[in-house]
Coordinates of C-alpha atoms and ligand atoms in Angstrom, one line a residue:
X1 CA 5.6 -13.5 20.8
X2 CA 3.4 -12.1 17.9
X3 CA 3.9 -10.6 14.5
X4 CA 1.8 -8.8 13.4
X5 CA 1.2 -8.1 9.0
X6 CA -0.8 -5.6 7.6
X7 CA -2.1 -5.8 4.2
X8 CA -4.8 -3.6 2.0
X9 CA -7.8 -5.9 1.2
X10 CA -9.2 -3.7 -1.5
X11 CA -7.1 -1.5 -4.1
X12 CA -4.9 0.0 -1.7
X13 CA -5.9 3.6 0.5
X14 CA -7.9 1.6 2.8
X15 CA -6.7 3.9 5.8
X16 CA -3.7 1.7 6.3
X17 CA -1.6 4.2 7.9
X18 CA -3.8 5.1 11.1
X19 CA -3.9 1.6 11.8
X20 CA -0.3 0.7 11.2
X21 CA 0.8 4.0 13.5
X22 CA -1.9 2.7 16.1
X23 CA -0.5 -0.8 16.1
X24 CA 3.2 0.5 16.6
X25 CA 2.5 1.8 19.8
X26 CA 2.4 -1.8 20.4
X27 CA 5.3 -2.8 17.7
X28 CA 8.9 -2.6 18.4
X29 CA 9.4 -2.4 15.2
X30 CA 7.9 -1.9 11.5
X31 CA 8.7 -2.9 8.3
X32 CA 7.9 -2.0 5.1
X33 CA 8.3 -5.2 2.9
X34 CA 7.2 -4.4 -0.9
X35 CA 6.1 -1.3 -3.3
X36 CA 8.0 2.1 -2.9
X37 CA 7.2 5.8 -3.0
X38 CA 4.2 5.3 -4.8
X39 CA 2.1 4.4 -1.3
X40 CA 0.8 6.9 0.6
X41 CA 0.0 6.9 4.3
X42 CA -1.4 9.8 6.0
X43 CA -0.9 9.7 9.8
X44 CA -3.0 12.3 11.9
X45 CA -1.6 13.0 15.2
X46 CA -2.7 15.8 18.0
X47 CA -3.9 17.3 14.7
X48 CA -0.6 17.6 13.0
X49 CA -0.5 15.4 9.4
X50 CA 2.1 13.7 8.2
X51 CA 2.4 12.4 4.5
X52 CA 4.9 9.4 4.2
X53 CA 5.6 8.0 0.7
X54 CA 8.7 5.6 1.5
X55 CA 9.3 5.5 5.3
X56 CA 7.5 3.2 7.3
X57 CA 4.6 4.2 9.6
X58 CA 6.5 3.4 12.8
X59 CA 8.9 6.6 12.5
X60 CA 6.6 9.1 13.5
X61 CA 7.1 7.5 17.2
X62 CA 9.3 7.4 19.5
X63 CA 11.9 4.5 20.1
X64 CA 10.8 2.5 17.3
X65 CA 12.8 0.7 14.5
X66 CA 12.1 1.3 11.0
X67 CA 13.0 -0.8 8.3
X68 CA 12.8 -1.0 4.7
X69 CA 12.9 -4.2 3.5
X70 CA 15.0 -6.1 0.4
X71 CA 11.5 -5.9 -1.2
X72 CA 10.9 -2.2 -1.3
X73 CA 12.4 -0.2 -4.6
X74 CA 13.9 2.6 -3.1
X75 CA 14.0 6.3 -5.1
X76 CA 17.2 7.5 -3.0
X77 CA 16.2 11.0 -3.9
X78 CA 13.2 10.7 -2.8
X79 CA 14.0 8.6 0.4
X80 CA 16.0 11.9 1.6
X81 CA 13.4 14.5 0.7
X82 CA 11.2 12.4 2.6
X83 CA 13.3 12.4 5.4
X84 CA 14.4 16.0 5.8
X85 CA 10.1 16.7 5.1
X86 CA 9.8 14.6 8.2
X87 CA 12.9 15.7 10.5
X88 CA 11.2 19.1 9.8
X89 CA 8.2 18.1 11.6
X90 CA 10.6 17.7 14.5
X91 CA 10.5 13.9 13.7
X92 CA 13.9 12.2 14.8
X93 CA 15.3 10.1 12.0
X94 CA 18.7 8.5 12.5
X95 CA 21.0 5.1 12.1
X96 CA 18.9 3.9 15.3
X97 CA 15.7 4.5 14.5
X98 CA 15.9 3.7 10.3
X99 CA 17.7 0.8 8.6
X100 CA 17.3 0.2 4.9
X101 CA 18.3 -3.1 3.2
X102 CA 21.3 -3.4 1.5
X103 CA 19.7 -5.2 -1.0
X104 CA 16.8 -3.1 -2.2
X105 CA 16.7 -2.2 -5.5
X106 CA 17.1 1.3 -6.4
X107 CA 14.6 3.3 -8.8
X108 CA 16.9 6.2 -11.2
X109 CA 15.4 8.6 -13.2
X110 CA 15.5 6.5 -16.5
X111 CA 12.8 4.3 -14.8
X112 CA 10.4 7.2 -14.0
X113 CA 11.1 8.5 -17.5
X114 CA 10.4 5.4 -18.8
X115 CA 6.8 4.9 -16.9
X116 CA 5.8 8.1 -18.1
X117 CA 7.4 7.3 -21.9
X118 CA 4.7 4.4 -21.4
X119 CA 2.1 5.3 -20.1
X120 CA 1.8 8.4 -22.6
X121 CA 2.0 6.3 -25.8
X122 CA -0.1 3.3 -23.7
X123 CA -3.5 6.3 -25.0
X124 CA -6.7 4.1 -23.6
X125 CA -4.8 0.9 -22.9
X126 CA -2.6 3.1 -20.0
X127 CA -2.6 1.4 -16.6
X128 CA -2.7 5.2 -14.7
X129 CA 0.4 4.0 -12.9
X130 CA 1.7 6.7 -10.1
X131 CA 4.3 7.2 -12.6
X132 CA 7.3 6.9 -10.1
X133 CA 9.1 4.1 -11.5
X134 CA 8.0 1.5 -9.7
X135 CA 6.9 -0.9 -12.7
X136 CA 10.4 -0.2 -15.0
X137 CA 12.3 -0.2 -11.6
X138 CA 10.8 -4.0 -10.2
X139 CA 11.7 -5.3 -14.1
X140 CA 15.5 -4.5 -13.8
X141 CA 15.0 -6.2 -10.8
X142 CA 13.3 -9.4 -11.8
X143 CA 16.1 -9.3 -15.0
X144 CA 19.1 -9.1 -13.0
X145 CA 20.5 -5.6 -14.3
X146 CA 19.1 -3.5 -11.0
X147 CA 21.0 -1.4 -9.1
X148 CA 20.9 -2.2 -5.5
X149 CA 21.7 -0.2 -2.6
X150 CA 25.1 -1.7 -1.5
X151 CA 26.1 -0.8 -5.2
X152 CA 26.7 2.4 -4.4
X153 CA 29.9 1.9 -2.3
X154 CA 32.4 1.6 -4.9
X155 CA 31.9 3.8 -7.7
X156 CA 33.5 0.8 -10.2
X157 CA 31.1 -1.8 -9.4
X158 CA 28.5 1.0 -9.9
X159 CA 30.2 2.1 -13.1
X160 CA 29.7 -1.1 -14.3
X161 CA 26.0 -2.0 -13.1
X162 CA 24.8 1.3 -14.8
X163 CA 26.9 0.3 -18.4
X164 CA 24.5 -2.8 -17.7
X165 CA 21.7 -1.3 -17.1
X166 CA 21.7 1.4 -19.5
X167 CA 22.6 -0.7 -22.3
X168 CA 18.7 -2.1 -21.8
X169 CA 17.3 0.7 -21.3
X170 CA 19.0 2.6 -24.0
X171 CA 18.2 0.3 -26.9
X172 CA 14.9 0.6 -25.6
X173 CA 15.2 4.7 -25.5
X174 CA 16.3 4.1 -29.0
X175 CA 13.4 2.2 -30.3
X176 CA 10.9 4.7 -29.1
X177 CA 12.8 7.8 -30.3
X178 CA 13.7 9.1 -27.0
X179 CA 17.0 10.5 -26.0
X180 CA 20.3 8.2 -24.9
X181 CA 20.8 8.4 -21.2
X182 CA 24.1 9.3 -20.5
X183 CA 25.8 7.5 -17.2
X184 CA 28.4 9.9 -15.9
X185 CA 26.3 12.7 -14.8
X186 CA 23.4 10.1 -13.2
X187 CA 26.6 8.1 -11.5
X188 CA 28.0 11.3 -10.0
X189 CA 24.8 12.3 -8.8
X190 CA 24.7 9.0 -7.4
X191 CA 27.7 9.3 -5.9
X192 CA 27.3 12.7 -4.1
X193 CA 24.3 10.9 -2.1
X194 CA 25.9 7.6 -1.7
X195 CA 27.2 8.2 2.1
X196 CA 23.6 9.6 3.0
X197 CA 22.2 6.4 1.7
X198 CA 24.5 3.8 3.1
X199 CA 24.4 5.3 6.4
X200 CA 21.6 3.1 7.1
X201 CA 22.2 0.0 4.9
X202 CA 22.3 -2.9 6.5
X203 CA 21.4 -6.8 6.1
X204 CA 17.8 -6.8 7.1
X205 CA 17.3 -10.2 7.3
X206 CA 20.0 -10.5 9.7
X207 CA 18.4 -7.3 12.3
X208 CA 15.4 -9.1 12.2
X209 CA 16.9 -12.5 13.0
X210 CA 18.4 -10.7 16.3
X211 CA 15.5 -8.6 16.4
X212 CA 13.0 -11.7 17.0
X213 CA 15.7 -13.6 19.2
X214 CA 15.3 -10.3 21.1
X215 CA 11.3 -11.0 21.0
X216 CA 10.8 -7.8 20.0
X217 CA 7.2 -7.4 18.6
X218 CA 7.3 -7.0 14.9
X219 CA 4.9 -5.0 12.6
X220 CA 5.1 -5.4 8.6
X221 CA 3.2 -2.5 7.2
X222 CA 2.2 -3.7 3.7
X223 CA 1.3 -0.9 0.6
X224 CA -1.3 -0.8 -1.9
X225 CA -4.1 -3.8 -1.5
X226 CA -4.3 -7.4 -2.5
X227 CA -6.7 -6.0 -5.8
X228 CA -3.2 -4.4 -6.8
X229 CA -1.0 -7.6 -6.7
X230 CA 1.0 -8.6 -9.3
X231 CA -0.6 -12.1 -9.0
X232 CA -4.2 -11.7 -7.4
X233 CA -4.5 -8.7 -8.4
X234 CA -6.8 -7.1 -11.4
X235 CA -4.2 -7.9 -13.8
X236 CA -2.4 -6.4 -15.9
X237 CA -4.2 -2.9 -14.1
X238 CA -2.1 -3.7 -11.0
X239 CA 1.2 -2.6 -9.4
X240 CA 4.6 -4.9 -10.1
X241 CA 5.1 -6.3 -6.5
X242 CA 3.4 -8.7 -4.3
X243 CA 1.0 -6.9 -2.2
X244 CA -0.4 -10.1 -0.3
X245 CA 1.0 -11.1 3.4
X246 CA 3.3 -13.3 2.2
X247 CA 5.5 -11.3 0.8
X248 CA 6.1 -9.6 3.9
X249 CA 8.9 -12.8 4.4
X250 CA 10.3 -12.6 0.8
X251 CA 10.5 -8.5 1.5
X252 CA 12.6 -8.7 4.2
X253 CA 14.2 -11.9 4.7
X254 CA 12.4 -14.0 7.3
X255 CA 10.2 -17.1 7.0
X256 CA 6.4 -17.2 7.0
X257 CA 6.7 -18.4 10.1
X258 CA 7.8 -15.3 11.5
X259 CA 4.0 -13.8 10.5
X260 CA 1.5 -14.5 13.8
X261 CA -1.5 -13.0 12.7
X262 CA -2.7 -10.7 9.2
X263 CA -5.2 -8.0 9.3
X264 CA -6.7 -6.8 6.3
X265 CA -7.4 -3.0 6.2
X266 CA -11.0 -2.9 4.7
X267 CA -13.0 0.3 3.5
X268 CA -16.6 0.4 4.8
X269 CA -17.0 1.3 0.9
X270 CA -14.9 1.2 -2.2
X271 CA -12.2 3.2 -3.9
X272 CA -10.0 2.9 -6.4
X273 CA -7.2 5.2 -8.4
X274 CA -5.8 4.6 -12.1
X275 CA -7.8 2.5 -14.5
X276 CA -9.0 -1.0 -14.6
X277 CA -12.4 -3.3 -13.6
X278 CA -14.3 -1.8 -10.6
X279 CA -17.5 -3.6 -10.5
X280 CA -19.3 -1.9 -7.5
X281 CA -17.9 1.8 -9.1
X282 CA -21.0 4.6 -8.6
X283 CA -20.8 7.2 -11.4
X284 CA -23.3 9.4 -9.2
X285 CA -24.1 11.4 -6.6
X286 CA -23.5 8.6 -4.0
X287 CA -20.0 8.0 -5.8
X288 CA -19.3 12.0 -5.6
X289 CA -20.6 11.8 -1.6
X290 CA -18.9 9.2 -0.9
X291 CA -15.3 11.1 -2.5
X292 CA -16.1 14.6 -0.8
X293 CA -17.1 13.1 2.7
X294 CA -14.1 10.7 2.5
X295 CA -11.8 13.1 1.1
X296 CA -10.9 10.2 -1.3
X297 CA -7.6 12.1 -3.1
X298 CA -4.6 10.1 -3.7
X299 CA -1.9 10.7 -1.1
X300 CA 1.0 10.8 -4.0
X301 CA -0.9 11.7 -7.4
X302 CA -3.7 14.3 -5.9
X303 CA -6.1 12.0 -8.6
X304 CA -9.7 11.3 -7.8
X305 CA -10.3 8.2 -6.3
X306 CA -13.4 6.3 -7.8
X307 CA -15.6 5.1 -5.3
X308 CA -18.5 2.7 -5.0
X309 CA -19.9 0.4 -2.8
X310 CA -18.6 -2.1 -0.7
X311 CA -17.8 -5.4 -2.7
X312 CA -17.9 -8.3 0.1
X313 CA -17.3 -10.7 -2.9
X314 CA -13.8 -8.8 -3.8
X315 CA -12.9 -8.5 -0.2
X316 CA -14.0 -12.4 0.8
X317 CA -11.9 -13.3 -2.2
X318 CA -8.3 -11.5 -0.8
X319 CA -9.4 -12.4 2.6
X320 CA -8.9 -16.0 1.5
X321 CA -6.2 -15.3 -1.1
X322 CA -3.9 -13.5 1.6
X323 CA -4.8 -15.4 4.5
X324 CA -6.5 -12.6 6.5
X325 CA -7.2 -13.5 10.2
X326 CA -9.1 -10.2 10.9
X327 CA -10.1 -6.8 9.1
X328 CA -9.7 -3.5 10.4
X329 CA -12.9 -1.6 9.1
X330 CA -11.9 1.6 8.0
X331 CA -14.1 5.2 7.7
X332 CA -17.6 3.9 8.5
X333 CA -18.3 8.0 9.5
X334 CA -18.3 8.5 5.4
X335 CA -21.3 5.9 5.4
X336 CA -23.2 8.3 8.3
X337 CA -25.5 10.5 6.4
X338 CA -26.7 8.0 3.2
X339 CA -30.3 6.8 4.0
X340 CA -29.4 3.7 2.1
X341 CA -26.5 1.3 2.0
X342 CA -25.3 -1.5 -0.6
X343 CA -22.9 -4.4 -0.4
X344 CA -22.1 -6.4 -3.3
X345 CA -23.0 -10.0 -2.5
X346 CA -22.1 -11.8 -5.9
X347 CA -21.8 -10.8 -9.8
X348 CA -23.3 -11.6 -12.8
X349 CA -21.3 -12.2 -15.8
X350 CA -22.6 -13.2 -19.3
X351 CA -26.0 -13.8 -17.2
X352 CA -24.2 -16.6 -15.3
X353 CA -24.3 -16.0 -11.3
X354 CA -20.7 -15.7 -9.9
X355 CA -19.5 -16.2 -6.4
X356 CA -16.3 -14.4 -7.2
X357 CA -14.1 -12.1 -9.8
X358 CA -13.5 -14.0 -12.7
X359 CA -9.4 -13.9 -13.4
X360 CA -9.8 -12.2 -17.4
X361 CA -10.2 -8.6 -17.4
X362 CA -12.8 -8.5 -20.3
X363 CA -14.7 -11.0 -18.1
X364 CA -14.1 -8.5 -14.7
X365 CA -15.4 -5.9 -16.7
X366 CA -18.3 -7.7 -17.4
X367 CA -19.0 -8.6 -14.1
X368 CA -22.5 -6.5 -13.2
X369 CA -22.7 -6.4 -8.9
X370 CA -25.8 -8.5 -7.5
X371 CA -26.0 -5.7 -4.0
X372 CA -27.9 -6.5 -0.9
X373 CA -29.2 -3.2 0.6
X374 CA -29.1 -1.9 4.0
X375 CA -31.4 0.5 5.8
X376 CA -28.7 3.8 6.7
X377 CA -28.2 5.2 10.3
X378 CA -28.7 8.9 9.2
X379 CA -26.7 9.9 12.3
X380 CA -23.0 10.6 13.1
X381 CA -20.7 7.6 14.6
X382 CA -17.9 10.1 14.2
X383 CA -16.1 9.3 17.0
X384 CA -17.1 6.1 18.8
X385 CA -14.8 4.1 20.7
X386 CA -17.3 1.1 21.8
X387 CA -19.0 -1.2 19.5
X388 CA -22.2 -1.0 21.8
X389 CA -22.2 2.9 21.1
X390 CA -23.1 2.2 17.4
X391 CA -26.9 3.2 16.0
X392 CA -28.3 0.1 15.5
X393 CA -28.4 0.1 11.3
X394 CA -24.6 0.7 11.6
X395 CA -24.0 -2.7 14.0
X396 CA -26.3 -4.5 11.5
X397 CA -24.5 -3.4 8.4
X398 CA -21.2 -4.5 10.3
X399 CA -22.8 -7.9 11.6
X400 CA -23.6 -8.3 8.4
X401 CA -20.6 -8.1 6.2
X402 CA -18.3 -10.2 9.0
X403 CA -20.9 -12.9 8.3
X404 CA -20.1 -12.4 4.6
X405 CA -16.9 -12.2 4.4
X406 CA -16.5 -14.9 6.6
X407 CA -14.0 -12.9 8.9
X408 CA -14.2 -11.1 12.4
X409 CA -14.3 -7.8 12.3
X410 CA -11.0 -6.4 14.7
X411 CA -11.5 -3.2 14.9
X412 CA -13.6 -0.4 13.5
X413 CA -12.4 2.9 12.7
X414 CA -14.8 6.4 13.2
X415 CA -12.3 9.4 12.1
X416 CA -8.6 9.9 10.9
X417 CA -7.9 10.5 14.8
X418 CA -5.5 7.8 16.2
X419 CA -7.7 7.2 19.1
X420 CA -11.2 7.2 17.4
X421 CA -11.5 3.4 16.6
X422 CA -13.2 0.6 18.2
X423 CA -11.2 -2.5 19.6
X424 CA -12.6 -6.0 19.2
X425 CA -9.6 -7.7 18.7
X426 CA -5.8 -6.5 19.8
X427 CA -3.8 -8.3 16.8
X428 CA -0.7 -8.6 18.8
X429 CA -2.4 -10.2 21.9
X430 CA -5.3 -12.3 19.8
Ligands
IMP501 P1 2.3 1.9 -10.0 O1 2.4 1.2 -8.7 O2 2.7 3.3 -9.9 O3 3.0 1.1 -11.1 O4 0.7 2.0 -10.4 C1 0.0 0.8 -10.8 C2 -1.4 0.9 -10.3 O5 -1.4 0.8 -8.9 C3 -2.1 2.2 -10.6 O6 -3.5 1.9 -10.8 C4 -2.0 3.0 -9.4 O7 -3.0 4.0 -9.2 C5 -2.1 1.9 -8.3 N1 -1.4 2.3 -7.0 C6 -0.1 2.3 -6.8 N2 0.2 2.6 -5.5 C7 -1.0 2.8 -5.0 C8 -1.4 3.2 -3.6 O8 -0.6 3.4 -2.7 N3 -2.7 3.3 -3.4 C9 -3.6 3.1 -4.4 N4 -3.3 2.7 -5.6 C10 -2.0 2.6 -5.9

């Protein structure tokens, strides 16, 4: 039996959700293990798209199991728009085919306010978070005052976690001039969606326990990219949860053994949204082609995504930091028409030669890209299902940054189409 973990290998939006819908045609079942509504995966299929935030790529098909996992902050408003947007799109979503862990911790509307209370007085030093919470939700969390999903079956233990909570949050509120937040009408509210919610709470860890004795085939669909972890990541321009493989067992209860193999999703370029050390970042035309032809929006925010080249140093570095066995390579098509192409093969900080990004952000901002360039293939690959099909310049390019990055190269993907991708290696049979 294989498991199967997903993870971004660059700042997150590395195409993650084609691949993850692709690999749970294979999957029994999918889980999403860290991050919350501020992911966003955009699944093309027989030309219909479908935006998902918060529900794991495996819902859009049939007879799957999603789960959200212990490790996921959950907006319970949003979780329900999400999944009457989806039911719309004639996507079935019930108690079968959706559990959510009774444990996850639960982002209110005094943690969004407070992201944006921050990140507005934060001027230059702002992070550009999505502004959903996430960061203020993941500290209640880590200091012991959160609001979980099971608390919202007796309305005096929640009475009672939200005096706690709000008696942070409020001297905080306090401090920065802003307006008390008043529990009653957030606990009703609460409340009135409770039965929605806890329709499909249950102890996650203990589903995929029976799940695995089952041997059913398990995929964890991972959110943002190792550049974002809390940890590894670009700090402190990062997201507040673990975005590397292994937290695919803390996020939903089951040991590192239970992960068989880890492919990183990998740009064939660049992006990145918010603010924070980019190295490879083209503030030109290329950059500008490279955003149109890759439509490089943010799923959630609409924002801009910078782009640049690809850094193989970055990527080599989360490879090895996460454990990747394999990367997908996503939207090589957006490389087609550029006569030229460049891969960062090591930096130069200070005027010393670095083999990797230095940990301090003054020194990452420093760091000035070394690039080896590539003749383009000036000709579509749009498309391509076999490896052999590729113009010759594009196989190079690809031979190339394997040999780089010191990883095989398990698939290849052409267009947002489910189908137009090239298989090397089929993760849940390697
Ligand atoms: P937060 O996760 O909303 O706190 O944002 C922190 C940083 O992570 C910001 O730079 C965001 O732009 C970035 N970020 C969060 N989620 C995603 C994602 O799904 N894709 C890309 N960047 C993300």
């Amino acid at each position: 039996m294989k498991n199967v973990a997903i993870v971004g290998s660059q700042w997150g939006d590395e195409g993650k959700g084609k691949i993850v819908d692709w690999l749970s045609s294979e999957a029994d079942v999918v889980v999403r293990f860290q991050g919350g509504h501020n992911a966003g995966h955009t699944l093309v299929i027989d030309g219909v798209t479908y935006k998902l935030r918060l529900l794991p790529s495996g819902i859009v098909r049939k007879d799957k199991v999603s789960i959200i996992g212990n490790g996921v902050v959950v907006d319970p408003w949003a979780l329900l728009d999400e999944i009457n947007e989806i039911k719309l799109k004639g996507v079935e979503v019930n108690q079968k085919n959706l559990i959510v862990s009774e444990a996850a911790n639960l982002i209110l509307p005094f943690h969004r306010e407070m992201d944006e209370i921050r990140e507005d007085a934060a001027g230059k030093a702002k992070i550009g978070t999505t502004r959903r919470g996430i960061g203020p939700a993941y500290e209640d969390k880590v200091g012991r005052r959160s609001i979980r999903v099971m608390d919202l079956i007796s309305e005096k233990n929640l009475d009672h976690r939200l005096e706690t909570v709000l008696m942070h949050h409020n001297a905080i509120r306090k401090g920065l001039g802003k307006e008390i937040y008043k529990k009653d009408k957030l606990k009703e509210n609460l409340l009135s969606i409770a039965p929605e919610i806890l329709k499909y709470s249950q102890p996650v860890w203990k589903k995929i326990d029976e799940f695995k004795s089952q041997g059913k085939k398990i995929l964890f669909e991972g959110a943002q990219g190792i550049l974002l972890d809390v940890d590894h990541g670009t700090y402190p321009f990062v997201t507040s949860s673990n975005t590397v493989a292994s937290a695919a067992a803390t996020g939903s209860g089951c040991g590192t053994n239970s992960i068989n193999y880890v492919l990183g999703i990998t740009k064939a370029y660049t992006t990145r949204v918010g603010e924070g050390p980019f190295p490879t970042e083209l503030k030109d035309e290329i950059g500008e082609k490279l955003g149109t032809v890759g439509k490089e929006f943010g799923t959630v925010t609409s924002r801009k995504r910078r782009c640049g080249w690809f850094d193989g140093v970055l990527v080599r570095q989360t490879i090895k930091i996460s454990g990747i066995d394999g990367i997908a390579l996503t939207k090589l098509d957006v490389l087609d028409q550029l006569s030229e192409i460049k891969m960062c093969i090591a930096y130069e900080v200070d005027g010393k030669k670095m083999d990797y990004l230095p940990a301090a952000v003054n020194d990452q901002l420093k760091a000035k890209p070394i690039y080896k360039t590539f003749k383009g293939w000036n000709c579509s690959t749009k498309g391509i299902k076999k490896f052999q099909d590729l113009p010759e310049n594009a196989k190079n390019y690809i031979k190339e940054l394997e040999k780089f990055i010191q990883t095989k190269v398990a698939s290849i993907s052409t267009s947002p189409e489910r189908n137009d991708t090239i298989l090397i290696v089929d993760p849940f049979k390697s």
